[in-house]
Amino acid sequence: MNSREELDDFVKNGHQQYLPHLSIDPVIFGYHDQQLKILLLEWIGHNGWGLPGGFIQRREPLSQAANRILKERTGLDDVFLQQFHTFGDSPYRLEDQSARELSEKLGHQIQDSWLFERTLSISYVALVDYSKVIVTTDFFTEGYQWCDIREIPPLLFDQNEVVEKALATLRRQLFHEPIGYNLLAEKFTLPEIHALYETILGKKLDQWNFAKKLVNLGIIKRLAEKRSIGAHRSPFLYQFEKETYEAALEQGIVQTY
Amino acid sequence: MNSREELDDFVKNGHQQYLPHLSIDPVIFGYHDQQLKILLLEWIGHNGWGLPGGFIQRREPLSQAANRILKERTGLDDVFLQQFHTFGDSPYRLEDQSARELSEKLGHQIQDSWLFERTLSISYVALVDYSKVIVTTDFFTEGYQWCDIREIPPLLFDQNEVVEKALATLRRQLFHEPIGYNLLAEKFTLPEIHALYETILGKKLDQWNFAKKLVNLGIIKRLAEKRSIGAHRSPFLYQFEKETYEAALEQGIVQTY
DNA sequence: CCAAAAGTGTTATTGCTACACCCATGA
DNA sequence: TCATGGGTGTAGCAATAACACTTTTGG
């Protein structure tokens, strides 16, 4: 996967397998232990951090490509993954400079490559448990970090803007879908989901009101069981209400006048 | 613009000017006189209706391309236009069949064209006053209709799904932005904007509650003036609050827990 | 003065916020 | 029995929905 020959071939002939001018760039949020981070990859040459990305195979459905790319980088399947915007305005994306720089870093002297052409970025948000992720870097990257969302460094191209919009999307979705699906165990306690929401939203939420709202909206329901957590009162267990949520997905939010 | 030579050239060499594999397909909603319609174009050969569309010039920013395409078809500038999804999953979009059919209809025998390749569709919603529109068809279309949204016929490719999602987007936006901006005069009456909202949402709204909410949200404000409308009480005039709305645009909807 | 259109008021209900308070548990 | 974390109640306020009511206007 990483030999120089394969890389050369990818740079020169990748467009036979992949659609040119398009990339999929997922912003992968990782939650664990009340911390929210995003996955950044280090470009070869140590000159900058950027989002993971990938290309769409010529006959591969778009959403399948997004899932494949997520799996290639994280090893994970079946997580929250949602398209949120296609970026094609930034001046950075209009210049071939970016890919040319990359070429220099690689030590290649390639003048023509599909990678040097203008590329629009179809962006997705993903949300995973980063303690379960095994990161695999790609051709152009050789290191990674899970970076706290409050400490994001300047990224390549226009990706800081992409990350911002991704976070806004994630926060909005929180109110309309059971996003914690793959972050919490099948049965979870109120304090657990409460911490998750607080961390993603970046603010304190009243426990009681929070619980009442989630239950009222029909997103979660309380079970009869409790969990023993040692030296304290045993919390009830909850589950996501999958039917309610899927119905809500159909309709979207129905605000009324 | 419509000669056979030009068309031939476009089919054969258009990819030198435009990005292949990508199209912009705006769903153009037209409102007038309490009717909501969408613009459909008739494919050459009278075999089906579809959405207007266009391609992105190689060095043209995406949003500029969307605006250009809207202007080319409708003659209008500066209207509500918003990207909502990039479609790349439908089986129709994966087959080259679609463009090949088109070629047959054109009477051409072209075997290879960038137009025959897989194309992802970056879709936009637009909202215009259809009484102000002068429709111009493109290379591949030769007729048009403003079709009531309740009577949409089967469309080409996966475009029925696109239209549905567009309408959902439009209805959602209604609560977050002063969408009527280009549909109503600068100063308008409550009954006018009320009718607009009812028509777009497809349901009755209580006048009084509606007005109170819009004013509370700070989207519109009442002026001191009234308009004389003949044999009835003179309604007050209102204006959009542009500052409030642009601030709201930045933040998105801030739901709280 | 009447019909139609526009605008106003009022109430019941719901939901949200912000607290204060009580319970369970093992050290 | 105490510290800690978990769960409950409620009062006050704001938003909402439904509906009845009043005002304006030209004919």
mmCIF file of C-alpha atoms in Angstrom, chain B residues 10 18-28 41 43 51-57 60 62 65-66 68-70 72-73 93 114-115 119-124 138-140 159:
data_model
loop_
_atom_site.group_PDB
_atom_site.id
_atom_site.type_symbol
_atom_site.label_atom_id
_atom_site.label_comp_id
_atom_site.label_asym_id
_atom_site.label_seq_id
_atom_site.Cartn_x
_atom_site.Cartn_y
_atom_site.Cartn_z
ATOM 1 C CA PHE B 10 -20.182 21.346 -26.773
ATOM 2 C CA TYR B 18 -16.207 22.644 -17.934
ATOM 3 C CA LEU B 19 -15.437 20.181 -15.171
ATOM 4 C CA PRO B 20 -16.546 16.689 -16.132
ATOM 5 C CA HIS B 21 -18.493 14.418 -13.777
ATOM 6 C CA LEU B 22 -20.238 17.330 -12.116
ATOM 7 C CA SER B 23 -23.424 19.201 -12.772
ATOM 8 C CA ILE B 24 -25.291 21.870 -10.895
ATOM 9 C CA ASP B 25 -29.013 21.259 -10.796
ATOM 10 C CA PRO B 26 -31.031 24.009 -9.225
ATOM 11 C CA VAL B 27 -34.603 23.303 -8.214
ATOM 12 C CA ILE B 28 -36.176 26.638 -9.026
ATOM 13 C CA LEU B 41 -37.616 21.832 -18.917
ATOM 14 C CA TRP B 43 -36.017 17.384 -23.128
ATOM 15 C CA LEU B 51 -34.717 20.046 -13.929
ATOM 16 C CA PRO B 52 -32.646 22.792 -15.455
ATOM 17 C CA GLY B 53 -28.952 22.210 -15.044
ATOM 18 C CA GLY B 54 -25.527 23.360 -15.973
ATOM 19 C CA PHE B 55 -21.836 22.797 -15.631
ATOM 20 C CA ILE B 56 -19.025 24.394 -13.684
ATOM 21 C CA GLN B 57 -16.342 26.235 -15.596
ATOM 22 C CA GLU B 60 -15.142 29.246 -11.661
ATOM 23 C CA LEU B 62 -18.893 26.855 -7.226
ATOM 24 C CA ALA B 65 -21.440 28.840 -11.181
ATOM 25 C CA ALA B 66 -24.744 28.261 -9.417
ATOM 26 C CA ARG B 68 -24.624 32.009 -13.378
ATOM 27 C CA ILE B 69 -26.723 28.986 -14.241
ATOM 28 C CA LEU B 70 -29.731 30.419 -12.479
ATOM 29 C CA GLU B 72 -28.910 31.912 -17.713
ATOM 30 C CA ARG B 73 -32.212 30.094 -17.301
ATOM 31 C CA ARG B 93 -26.473 8.522 -12.193
ATOM 32 C CA TRP B 114 -17.695 13.765 -21.452
ATOM 33 C CA LEU B 115 -21.474 14.074 -21.153
ATOM 34 C CA THR B 119 -22.160 12.742 -13.238
ATOM 35 C CA LEU B 120 -22.744 13.778 -9.663
ATOM 36 C CA SER B 121 -25.288 16.475 -9.130
ATOM 37 C CA ILE B 122 -24.669 19.376 -6.782
ATOM 38 C CA SER B 123 -28.173 20.570 -6.077
ATOM 39 C CA TYR B 124 -29.411 24.003 -5.118
ATOM 40 C CA ASP B 138 -30.523 25.315 -23.131
ATOM 41 C CA PHE B 139 -28.911 23.034 -25.694
ATOM 42 C CA PHE B 140 -30.871 19.984 -24.690
ATOM 43 C CA GLN B 159 -34.884 14.084 -9.936
#
